[in-house]
Amino acid sequence: MKINTNDPADLSAQIAKAIRDAIIAGQLIIDERLPSEQELAEQFQVSRPTVREALKRLAAQSLIRTQRGAFGGAFVNRIQYQDAYSQHVTTSTLLLSMNDVSFDVACEARFAMERACAPMACARRTADHLATMRAEIHRQSQPGLSDESWCASDVTFHRAFVDAAGNPVMSYQLAGAVEAMQPLMNMITFTARSREKIIDLHGRIADAVETQSPDTCDQLLDELATYTAELAANVLTARANRDAER
Amino acid sequence: MKINTNDPADLSAQIAKAIRDAIIAGQLIIDERLPSEQELAEQFQVSRPTVREALKRLAAQSLIRTQRGAFGGAFVNRIQYQDAYSQHVTTSTLLLSMNDVSFDVACEARFAMERACAPMACARRTADHLATMRAEIHRQSQPGLSDESWCASDVTFHRAFVDAAGNPVMSYQLAGAVEAMQPLMNMITFTARSREKIIDLHGRIADAVETQSPDTCDQLLDELATYTAELAANVLTARANRDAER
DNA sequence: TAATTTTCATTTGTCAGACATTTAAAAGTC
DNA sequence: GACTTTTAAATGTCTGACAAATGAAAATTA
């Protein structure tokens, strides 16, 4: 595990990369203890603060965890679904919101991936998943629900749908697509009329999942995707007109 | 932007969280300069090394970039597809390899998501995508190709297929599913016979994309998924038998 | 002897202060 | 005006120190 002396990057970044590569390559196995900060400092010929900065970089990626005390230290961490999940959502959300990703592109990706869940969700859905979906549909039909809460409920509904597929890897991968859309959805104005239509579609999707009709489910998701894109297009048109008036 | 004094986490973790939340909430916009390390230290009532550790955590997530010199500092970073991509691949790879995710589950998720690309890939593929796919098929048919190179070529082929869908969000999301499978694929022994069958399927998938036949494409991906899972099952059976003999 | 308490060494967490290096604006020079 | 030099500000790195946590080992006690 050595650092490249020609690398222009910060020492802490180089050290972090060296350790990260060792973990990915399997040279450091799960729960293995890294040398103490003092020892690492000597190995890499740097000071302890520099080593610490490197370790914090790795901790931020959930690659290691640290423990204080006599037999403490830095340990190679077993990445949990939850850690990976939240990291993925954060990165995806920022990626979409910071790069002016068009609503259409994000929407297309999201619904294409969700439709991939349809057959599995229909085949494996449990009562729990159905109950969550129905509960969110009920929440959505409550009058006076704020736009923000509406979008949050929408995300919960779709997460339940994805989880119904019973494949944790799928749930993890889809998380980025589904949750990262929320800020983009927040830009849409959901009138009572549009909410009604979406609620109706949600209800029919839940029905299709319950009756295990993947084709119907697929078709309804397509309809929902089209309608959502339409709503977004209207917002954009209205905004363009308003800007043109000025 | 304040830190919770009841939080048991490290100060640097708390500070990183506070700044991260501010970025996510849009309180800090792209390319905005954060206060200097000295000023942050005063704001949060901690020392400069602690602030630096927090900033390194954020840098590890590509949330900020730093620049030395007068008028330098830490700036909110616009997350690029490439940054998000490599982070996603790293996390996904470790998640799969560290958690004994069954081959079936990962394989199912990957091919389900790839099949979601089929209609888009058929509709939008360019000559470049087709050329990359053909080139990898050619590479795969070379005798004496190492197992590792074979798997790498397989990943490149599938990436080209996904990219053909012409949706960068899709490419980003799929990256985790496709590339993270590579270490799992490396455990499979690809005999000349099994390679031949896969090459044939790859060729027919490329044909289907070229002739824009999404249904054929879908079906071929399904076949490939089934065959891959079969190969993996054989490896597992053989391994179980060998272990039983001992 | 067995159980409990205390001590202690080790390690991470945090701090203070210093110097090196980089960078671009500002001042000076031709 | 164009070029060079100076300078101030910021990050990068180092040294040394102390605080806090933690589990092992030693000491104490029943």
Coordinates of C-alpha atoms (C1' of nucleotides) in Angstrom, one line a residue:
Chain A
M1 CA 0.0 0.0 0.0
K2 CA 2.0 3.0 -1.2
I3 CA 1.3 6.4 -2.4
N4 CA 2.4 7.9 -5.7
T5 CA 4.9 10.7 -5.1
N6 CA 4.1 12.2 -8.6
D7 CA 0.4 12.5 -7.8
P8 CA -0.5 16.2 -7.5
A9 CA -3.4 15.4 -5.2
D10 CA -3.4 16.1 -1.5
L11 CA -1.6 13.6 0.6
S12 CA -4.7 12.8 2.5
A13 CA -6.5 12.0 -0.8
Q14 CA -3.7 9.8 -1.9
I15 CA -3.6 7.9 1.3
A16 CA -7.4 7.5 1.3
K17 CA -7.2 6.2 -2.3
A18 CA -4.4 3.7 -1.3
I19 CA -6.5 2.3 1.5
R20 CA -9.7 2.3 -0.5
D21 CA -8.1 0.4 -3.3
A22 CA -6.8 -2.1 -0.8
I23 CA -10.3 -2.6 0.6
I24 CA -11.9 -3.0 -2.9
A25 CA -9.2 -5.4 -3.9
G26 CA -10.0 -7.5 -0.9
Q27 CA -6.5 -7.0 0.7
L28 CA -8.3 -5.7 3.7
I29 CA -11.2 -7.9 4.8
I30 CA -14.3 -7.0 6.7
D31 CA -13.8 -6.1 10.4
E32 CA -10.1 -6.1 9.9
R33 CA -8.4 -3.5 12.0
L34 CA -6.2 -0.9 10.2
P35 CA -2.9 0.1 11.9
S36 CA -3.3 2.9 14.4
E37 CA -3.1 6.4 13.2
Q38 CA 0.4 6.7 14.5
E39 CA 1.5 3.6 12.7
L40 CA -0.2 4.8 9.4
A41 CA 1.5 8.1 9.8
E42 CA 4.9 6.4 10.0
Q43 CA 4.1 4.0 7.1
F44 CA 3.1 6.8 4.8
Q45 CA 5.6 9.2 6.2
V46 CA 3.1 11.9 7.0
S47 CA 1.7 13.4 10.2
R48 CA -1.2 12.1 12.1
P49 CA -3.6 14.9 11.1
T50 CA -3.0 14.0 7.5
V51 CA -3.7 10.4 8.2
R52 CA -6.9 11.4 10.1
E53 CA -8.1 13.5 7.1
A54 CA -7.6 10.4 4.9
L55 CA -9.6 8.2 7.4
K56 CA -12.4 10.7 7.6
R57 CA -12.7 10.6 3.8
L58 CA -13.1 6.8 4.0
A59 CA -15.5 7.1 6.9
A60 CA -17.7 9.5 4.8
Q61 CA -18.0 6.6 2.3
S62 CA -18.9 4.1 5.0
L63 CA -15.8 2.2 4.1
I64 CA -14.4 2.2 7.6
R65 CA -15.7 2.8 11.1
T66 CA -13.6 4.0 14.1
Q67 CA -13.7 3.1 17.7
R68 CA -12.0 4.8 20.6
G69 CA -10.2 3.2 23.4
A70 CA -7.4 0.7 24.0
F71 CA -8.3 -1.9 21.4
G72 CA -10.1 0.6 19.2
G73 CA -9.0 1.8 15.9
A74 CA -10.3 2.0 12.4
F75 CA -12.0 -1.2 11.1
V76 CA -13.1 -2.1 7.6
N77 CA -16.8 -1.7 7.6
R78 CA -19.4 -4.0 6.1
I79 CA -21.5 -1.7 4.0
Q80 CA -25.1 -2.1 4.9
Y81 CA -28.0 -1.6 2.6
Q82 CA -29.1 1.4 4.6
D83 CA -25.8 3.2 4.3
A84 CA -25.5 2.5 0.6
Y85 CA -29.2 3.5 0.2
S86 CA -28.8 6.9 1.8
Q87 CA -25.6 7.7 0.0
H88 CA -27.1 6.8 -3.3
V89 CA -30.2 9.0 -2.6
T90 CA -28.0 12.0 -1.6
T91 CA -25.8 11.7 -4.6
S92 CA -28.7 11.1 -7.1
T93 CA -30.7 14.0 -5.7
L94 CA -27.8 16.4 -6.0
L95 CA -26.9 15.1 -9.4
L96 CA -30.4 15.8 -10.7
S97 CA -30.9 19.1 -9.0
M98 CA -27.5 20.5 -9.8
N99 CA -27.2 19.6 -13.5
D100 CA -30.5 20.9 -14.9
V101 CA -31.4 17.4 -15.8
S102 CA -34.6 17.7 -17.8
F103 CA -37.7 16.5 -16.1
D104 CA -38.4 14.2 -19.1
V105 CA -35.0 12.4 -18.9
A106 CA -35.3 11.8 -15.2
C107 CA -38.9 10.8 -15.4
E108 CA -38.3 8.4 -18.3
A109 CA -35.5 6.7 -16.4
R110 CA -37.5 6.4 -13.2
F111 CA -40.6 4.9 -14.8
A112 CA -38.6 2.6 -17.1
M113 CA -36.9 1.2 -14.0
E114 CA -40.2 1.0 -12.1
R115 CA -41.8 -0.9 -14.9
A116 CA -39.0 -3.4 -14.6
C117 CA -40.3 -4.1 -11.1
A118 CA -43.8 -4.7 -12.2
P119 CA -43.6 -8.5 -12.9
M120 CA -41.7 -9.2 -9.7
A121 CA -43.9 -6.9 -7.6
C122 CA -47.0 -8.7 -8.9
A123 CA -45.5 -12.1 -8.2
R124 CA -44.2 -11.4 -4.7
R125 CA -46.1 -8.6 -3.1
T126 CA -47.1 -9.2 0.5
A127 CA -50.0 -7.9 2.5
D128 CA -47.6 -5.3 4.0
H129 CA -46.7 -3.8 0.7
L130 CA -50.3 -3.6 -0.4
A131 CA -51.3 -2.1 2.9
T132 CA -48.6 0.6 2.6
M133 CA -49.7 1.5 -0.9
R134 CA -53.3 1.7 0.1
A135 CA -52.4 3.8 3.2
E136 CA -50.5 6.3 1.0
I137 CA -53.4 6.5 -1.5
H138 CA -55.7 7.3 1.4
R139 CA -53.3 10.0 2.6
Q140 CA -53.1 11.5 -0.8
S141 CA -56.9 11.8 -1.0
Q142 CA -57.0 13.9 2.1
P143 CA -58.0 17.5 1.3
G144 CA -55.6 20.2 2.3
L145 CA -52.5 18.1 2.0
S146 CA -49.6 20.3 1.3
D147 CA -47.7 19.9 -2.0
E148 CA -44.6 18.8 -0.1
S149 CA -46.5 16.2 1.8
W150 CA -48.2 15.1 -1.4
C151 CA -44.8 14.5 -3.1
A152 CA -43.4 12.7 0.0
S153 CA -46.4 10.4 0.0
D154 CA -46.0 9.8 -3.7
V155 CA -42.4 8.7 -3.0
T156 CA -43.5 6.4 -0.2
F157 CA -46.1 4.8 -2.4
H158 CA -43.6 4.1 -5.2
R159 CA -41.0 2.8 -2.7
A160 CA -43.6 0.3 -1.4
F161 CA -44.2 -0.7 -5.0
V162 CA -40.5 -1.2 -5.6
D163 CA -40.0 -3.0 -2.3
A164 CA -42.9 -5.3 -3.3
A165 CA -40.6 -6.8 -5.9
G166 CA -38.8 -8.5 -3.0
N167 CA -35.3 -7.8 -4.4
P168 CA -33.2 -5.7 -2.0
V169 CA -30.6 -4.9 -4.7
M170 CA -33.5 -3.6 -6.9
S171 CA -34.8 -1.5 -4.0
Y172 CA -31.4 -0.1 -3.5
Q173 CA -30.8 0.8 -7.1
L174 CA -34.3 2.2 -7.6
A175 CA -34.0 4.4 -4.5
G176 CA -31.8 6.8 -6.4
A177 CA -34.3 7.1 -9.3
V178 CA -37.4 7.4 -7.2
E179 CA -36.3 9.6 -4.3
A180 CA -34.1 11.9 -6.3
M181 CA -37.2 12.9 -8.4
Q182 CA -38.9 14.4 -5.4
P183 CA -37.3 17.9 -5.7
L184 CA -38.2 17.9 -9.4
M185 CA -41.7 16.9 -8.6
N186 CA -42.0 19.7 -6.1
M187 CA -41.7 22.1 -9.0
I188 CA -44.9 20.8 -10.4
T189 CA -48.2 22.4 -9.3
F190 CA -50.6 19.5 -8.5
T191 CA -54.0 20.9 -8.8
A192 CA -57.0 19.0 -7.2
R193 CA -57.8 17.7 -10.7
S194 CA -54.3 16.4 -11.4
R195 CA -54.1 14.9 -7.9
E196 CA -57.4 13.1 -8.5
K197 CA -56.1 11.6 -11.7
I198 CA -52.9 10.4 -10.1
I199 CA -54.7 9.0 -7.1
D200 CA -56.9 7.0 -9.5
L201 CA -53.9 5.6 -11.3
H202 CA -52.2 4.8 -8.0
G203 CA -55.4 2.9 -6.9
R204 CA -55.4 0.9 -10.2
I205 CA -51.7 0.1 -9.8
A206 CA -52.3 -1.2 -6.4
D207 CA -55.2 -3.2 -7.7
A208 CA -53.0 -4.6 -10.5
V209 CA -50.4 -5.6 -8.0
E210 CA -52.9 -7.2 -5.8
T211 CA -54.5 -9.2 -8.6
Q212 CA -51.1 -10.0 -9.9
S213 CA -51.6 -8.5 -13.4
P214 CA -48.2 -7.4 -14.5
D215 CA -49.3 -6.3 -17.9
T216 CA -52.0 -4.0 -16.5
C217 CA -49.5 -2.7 -14.0
D218 CA -46.9 -1.9 -16.7
Q219 CA -49.5 -0.1 -18.8
L220 CA -50.7 2.0 -15.8
L221 CA -47.1 3.0 -15.0
D222 CA -46.7 4.1 -18.5
E223 CA -49.9 6.1 -18.3
L224 CA -48.7 7.7 -15.1
A225 CA -45.3 8.5 -16.6
T226 CA -47.0 10.1 -19.6
Y227 CA -49.3 12.1 -17.4
T228 CA -46.5 13.3 -15.1
A229 CA -44.4 14.4 -18.0
E230 CA -47.4 16.2 -19.4
L231 CA -47.9 18.1 -16.1
A232 CA -44.3 19.1 -16.1
A233 CA -44.4 20.2 -19.7
N234 CA -47.4 22.5 -18.8
V235 CA -45.4 24.0 -16.0
L236 CA -42.5 24.7 -18.3
T237 CA -44.7 26.2 -21.0
A238 CA -46.4 28.4 -18.4
R239 CA -43.1 29.5 -17.1
A240 CA -41.7 30.2 -20.5
N241 CA -44.8 32.4 -21.4
R242 CA -44.5 34.3 -18.2
D243 CA -40.8 35.0 -18.8
A244 CA -41.6 36.0 -22.4
E245 CA -44.1 38.6 -21.2
R246 CA -41.4 40.5 -19.2
Chain B
M1 CA -26.3 26.1 10.3
K2 CA -25.8 24.8 13.8
I3 CA -24.6 21.6 15.4
N4 CA -26.6 19.6 17.9
T5 CA -24.8 19.5 21.2
N6 CA -26.6 16.4 22.2
D7 CA -25.4 14.4 19.2
P8 CA -22.9 11.8 20.3
A9 CA -21.2 11.8 16.9
D10 CA -17.8 13.3 16.3
L11 CA -17.7 17.0 15.9
S12 CA -16.3 16.7 12.4
A13 CA -19.2 14.4 11.5
Q14 CA -21.8 16.9 12.9
I15 CA -20.2 19.8 11.1
A16 CA -20.1 17.8 7.9
K17 CA -23.8 17.0 8.3
A18 CA -24.7 20.6 9.0
I19 CA -23.0 21.8 5.8
R20 CA -24.2 18.8 3.8
D21 CA -27.8 19.5 4.8
A22 CA -27.4 23.2 3.9
I23 CA -26.2 22.2 0.4
I24 CA -29.0 19.7 -0.1
A25 CA -31.6 22.3 1.1
G26 CA -30.2 24.7 -1.4
Q27 CA -29.0 27.2 1.2
L28 CA -25.6 26.9 -0.4
I29 CA -25.7 27.2 -4.1
I30 CA -23.3 25.8 -6.7
D31 CA -19.8 27.4 -6.8
E32 CA -20.6 29.4 -3.7
R33 CA -17.6 29.8 -1.5
L34 CA -17.8 28.5 2.1
P35 CA -16.3 30.6 4.8
S36 CA -12.6 30.0 5.3
E37 CA -11.5 27.2 7.6
Q38 CA -10.6 29.7 10.3
E39 CA -14.0 31.4 10.1
L40 CA -15.8 28.0 10.1
A41 CA -13.8 27.1 13.2
E42 CA -15.0 30.2 14.9
Q43 CA -18.6 29.7 13.8
F44 CA -18.8 26.2 15.1
Q45 CA -16.5 26.9 18.0
V46 CA -14.1 24.2 17.2
S47 CA -10.5 24.0 16.1
R48 CA -9.3 24.2 12.5
P49 CA -8.2 20.5 12.2
T50 CA -11.7 19.5 13.2
V51 CA -13.2 21.8 10.5
R52 CA -10.7 20.3 8.0
E53 CA -11.8 16.8 8.9
A54 CA -15.4 17.8 8.2
L55 CA -14.5 19.4 4.9
K56 CA -12.6 16.2 3.8
R57 CA -15.7 14.2 4.5
L58 CA -17.6 16.4 2.2
A59 CA -14.9 16.3 -0.4
A60 CA -15.0 12.5 -0.3
Q61 CA -18.6 12.8 -1.5
S62 CA -17.8 15.3 -4.2
L63 CA -20.0 17.9 -2.4
I64 CA -17.2 20.5 -2.2
R65 CA -13.9 21.2 -3.9
T66 CA -11.1 23.1 -2.4
Q67 CA -8.6 25.6 -3.9
R68 CA -5.5 27.0 -2.4
G69 CA -4.3 30.5 -2.5
A70 CA -5.8 33.9 -1.8
F71 CA -9.4 33.9 -2.9
G72 CA -9.2 30.1 -2.7
G73 CA -11.3 28.1 -0.3
A74 CA -14.0 25.5 -0.3
F75 CA -16.6 25.7 -3.0
V76 CA -19.9 23.9 -3.4
N77 CA -19.3 21.5 -6.2
R78 CA -21.5 20.7 -9.1
I79 CA -21.7 16.9 -9.0
Q80 CA -20.7 15.6 -12.4
Y81 CA -22.1 12.4 -13.9
Q82 CA -18.7 10.9 -13.7
D83 CA -18.2 11.6 -10.0
A84 CA -21.6 10.2 -9.2
Y85 CA -21.0 7.3 -11.5
S86 CA -17.7 6.1 -9.9
Q87 CA -19.1 6.6 -6.4
H88 CA -22.1 4.6 -7.2
V89 CA -20.1 1.8 -8.7
T90 CA -17.7 1.7 -5.7
T91 CA -20.6 1.6 -3.2
S92 CA -22.6 -1.0 -5.2
T93 CA -19.6 -3.3 -5.7
L94 CA -18.7 -3.3 -2.0
L95 CA -22.4 -3.7 -1.1
L96 CA -22.7 -6.8 -3.2
S97 CA -19.3 -8.4 -2.4
M98 CA -19.5 -7.7 1.4
N99 CA -23.0 -8.9 2.0
D100 CA -23.1 -12.3 0.5
V101 CA -25.8 -11.1 -1.8
S102 CA -26.9 -14.2 -3.7
F103 CA -26.0 -14.3 -7.3
D104 CA -29.6 -14.8 -8.2
V105 CA -30.8 -11.7 -6.5
A106 CA -28.1 -9.5 -8.1
C107 CA -28.5 -11.1 -11.5
E108 CA -32.3 -10.7 -11.4
A109 CA -32.0 -7.0 -10.5
R110 CA -29.4 -6.4 -13.2
F111 CA -31.2 -8.0 -16.0
A112 CA -34.6 -6.6 -15.0
M113 CA -33.1 -3.1 -15.2
E114 CA -31.3 -3.9 -18.5
R115 CA -34.5 -5.1 -20.0
A116 CA -36.0 -1.7 -19.1
C117 CA -33.4 -0.2 -21.4
A118 CA -34.3 -2.4 -24.4
P119 CA -37.1 -0.2 -26.0
M120 CA -35.0 3.0 -25.6
A121 CA -31.8 1.3 -26.8
C122 CA -33.5 0.0 -29.9
A123 CA -35.1 3.4 -30.6
R124 CA -32.0 5.5 -30.1
R125 CA -28.9 3.5 -30.7
T126 CA -26.2 5.2 -32.7
A127 CA -23.6 3.7 -34.9
D128 CA -21.1 4.3 -32.1
H129 CA -23.0 2.1 -29.6
L130 CA -23.4 -0.7 -32.2
A131 CA -19.7 -0.5 -33.1
T132 CA -18.7 -0.8 -29.4
M133 CA -21.0 -3.8 -28.9
R134 CA -19.6 -5.5 -32.0
A135 CA -16.0 -4.8 -31.0
E136 CA -16.6 -6.3 -27.6
I137 CA -18.2 -9.4 -29.1
H138 CA -15.2 -9.7 -31.4
R139 CA -12.8 -9.4 -28.4
Q140 CA -14.9 -12.1 -26.5
S141 CA -14.4 -14.5 -29.4
Q142 CA -10.6 -14.3 -29.2
P143 CA -9.2 -17.6 -27.9
G144 CA -7.0 -17.4 -24.9
L145 CA -8.8 -14.4 -23.4
S146 CA -8.4 -14.5 -19.6
D147 CA -11.5 -14.9 -17.4
E148 CA -10.9 -11.5 -16.0
S149 CA -10.7 -9.8 -19.4
W150 CA -13.7 -11.8 -20.5
C151 CA -15.8 -10.4 -17.6
A152 CA -14.4 -6.8 -18.3
S153 CA -15.4 -7.1 -21.9
D154 CA -18.8 -8.4 -20.8
V155 CA -19.3 -5.3 -18.7
T156 CA -18.2 -3.0 -21.5
F157 CA -20.7 -4.7 -23.9
H158 CA -23.6 -4.2 -21.5
R159 CA -22.6 -0.6 -20.7
A160 CA -22.7 0.2 -24.4
F161 CA -26.1 -1.4 -24.5
V162 CA -27.3 0.7 -21.6
D163 CA -25.7 3.9 -23.0
A164 CA -27.5 3.2 -26.3
A165 CA -30.7 4.0 -24.5
G166 CA -29.5 7.6 -24.7
N167 CA -30.6 8.5 -21.2
P168 CA -27.7 9.6 -18.9
V169 CA -29.7 9.2 -15.8
M170 CA -30.5 5.6 -16.8
S171 CA -26.8 5.0 -17.6
Y172 CA -25.8 6.4 -14.2
Q173 CA -28.4 4.3 -12.3
L174 CA -27.6 1.1 -14.2
A175 CA -23.9 1.5 -13.7
G176 CA -24.2 0.2 -10.2
A177 CA -26.1 -2.8 -11.3
V178 CA -23.9 -3.7 -14.2
E179 CA -20.4 -3.0 -13.0
A180 CA -21.0 -4.2 -9.5
M181 CA -21.8 -7.7 -10.9
Q182 CA -18.3 -8.1 -12.2
P183 CA -16.7 -9.5 -9.1
L184 CA -19.6 -12.0 -8.8
M185 CA -19.2 -12.9 -12.4
N186 CA -15.5 -13.6 -11.8
M187 CA -16.5 -16.5 -9.6
I188 CA -18.1 -18.3 -12.5
T189 CA -15.9 -20.5 -14.6
F190 CA -16.7 -19.7 -18.3
T191 CA -15.8 -22.7 -20.3
A192 CA -15.3 -22.4 -24.0
R193 CA -18.8 -23.8 -24.5
S194 CA -20.5 -21.3 -22.2
R195 CA -18.5 -18.4 -23.7
E196 CA -19.7 -19.5 -27.1
K197 CA -23.3 -19.5 -26.1
I198 CA -23.0 -16.1 -24.5
I199 CA -21.2 -14.6 -27.5
D200 CA -24.0 -15.9 -29.6
L201 CA -26.6 -14.2 -27.4
H202 CA -24.6 -11.0 -27.4
G203 CA -24.5 -11.1 -31.2
R204 CA -28.2 -11.6 -31.4
I205 CA -28.8 -8.8 -28.9
A206 CA -26.7 -6.5 -31.0
D207 CA -28.7 -7.5 -34.1
A208 CA -31.9 -6.8 -32.3
V209 CA -30.7 -3.4 -31.3
E210 CA -29.6 -2.7 -34.8
T211 CA -32.9 -3.8 -36.4
Q212 CA -34.7 -2.0 -33.6
S213 CA -36.6 -5.1 -32.4
P214 CA -37.3 -4.4 -28.7
D215 CA -39.3 -7.5 -28.1
T216 CA -36.6 -9.8 -29.5
C217 CA -34.1 -7.9 -27.4
D218 CA -36.1 -8.3 -24.3
Q219 CA -36.4 -12.0 -24.9
L220 CA -32.7 -12.4 -25.5
L221 CA -31.8 -10.6 -22.4
D222 CA -34.1 -12.9 -20.5
E223 CA -32.4 -15.9 -22.1
L224 CA -29.0 -14.5 -21.1
A225 CA -30.2 -13.9 -17.6
T226 CA -31.5 -17.5 -17.3
Y227 CA -28.3 -18.9 -18.7
T228 CA -26.0 -16.8 -16.5
A229 CA -28.0 -17.8 -13.4
E230 CA -27.7 -21.5 -14.5
L231 CA -23.9 -21.2 -14.8
A232 CA -23.7 -19.7 -11.4
A233 CA -26.0 -22.4 -10.0
N234 CA -23.7 -25.1 -11.4
V235 CA -20.7 -23.5 -9.8
L236 CA -22.5 -23.4 -6.4
T237 CA -23.6 -27.0 -6.8
A238 CA -20.0 -28.1 -7.7
R239 CA -18.6 -26.2 -4.7
A240 CA -21.2 -27.7 -2.4
N241 CA -20.3 -31.2 -3.5
R242 CA -16.6 -30.6 -3.2
D243 CA -17.2 -29.3 0.4
A244 CA -19.3 -32.3 1.2
E245 CA -16.6 -34.7 0.2
R246 CA -14.2 -33.3 2.8
Chain C
dT1 C1' -11.2 -19.1 45.3
dA2 C1' -14.4 -16.0 43.0
dA3 C1' -16.2 -11.6 42.3
dT4 C1' -15.5 -6.9 42.2
dT5 C1' -12.9 -2.7 41.8
dT6 C1' -9.1 -0.1 40.5
dT7 C1' -5.3 0.9 37.7
dC8 C1' -3.2 1.5 33.4
dA9 C1' -1.8 1.5 28.7
dT10 C1' -3.5 2.3 24.1
dT11 C1' -6.1 4.7 20.8
dT12 C1' -9.1 8.0 18.8
dG13 C1' -10.9 12.9 19.4
dT14 C1' -9.7 17.6 19.9
dC15 C1' -7.0 21.7 20.4
dA16 C1' -3.2 25.4 19.7
dG17 C1' 0.2 27.3 17.1
dA18 C1' 3.4 27.3 13.5
dC19 C1' 5.4 27.1 8.9
dA20 C1' 5.1 25.9 3.8
dT21 C1' 2.9 26.5 -0.5
dT22 C1' -0.2 28.3 -3.7
dT23 C1' -2.7 31.9 -5.8
dA24 C1' -4.4 36.2 -7.5
dA25 C1' -4.9 40.9 -6.6
dA26 C1' -2.2 45.0 -5.9
dA27 C1' 1.8 47.7 -6.3
dG28 C1' 5.8 48.9 -8.6
dT29 C1' 8.9 49.2 -12.7
dC30 C1' 10.2 49.8 -17.4
Chain D
dG1 C1' 0.5 50.0 -21.3
dA2 C1' 2.8 45.7 -20.5
dC3 C1' 5.5 43.3 -17.5
dT4 C1' 7.5 42.1 -12.9
dT5 C1' 7.5 42.1 -8.0
dT6 C1' 5.3 42.3 -3.8
dT7 C1' 1.9 40.9 -0.6
dA8 C1' -2.0 39.2 1.7
dA9 C1' -5.0 35.3 2.2
dA10 C1' -6.1 30.8 2.0
dT11 C1' -5.3 25.8 2.1
dG12 C1' -1.8 22.0 3.1
dT13 C1' 1.1 20.0 6.5
dC14 C1' 3.6 19.4 10.8
dT15 C1' 4.6 19.2 15.9
dG16 C1' 3.2 18.5 20.3
dA17 C1' -0.1 18.2 23.7
dC18 C1' -4.2 16.9 26.4
dA19 C1' -9.0 14.8 26.9
dA20 C1' -11.9 10.9 26.7
dA21 C1' -13.0 6.3 26.0
dT22 C1' -12.1 1.5 26.5
dG23 C1' -10.8 -3.1 27.5
dA24 C1' -7.1 -5.8 29.7
dA25 C1' -4.6 -6.6 33.7
dA26 C1' -3.7 -6.0 38.4
dA27 C1' -5.2 -5.3 42.9
dT28 C1' -8.6 -5.7 46.3
dT29 C1' -12.3 -7.7 48.8
dA30 C1' -15.9 -11.0 50.2

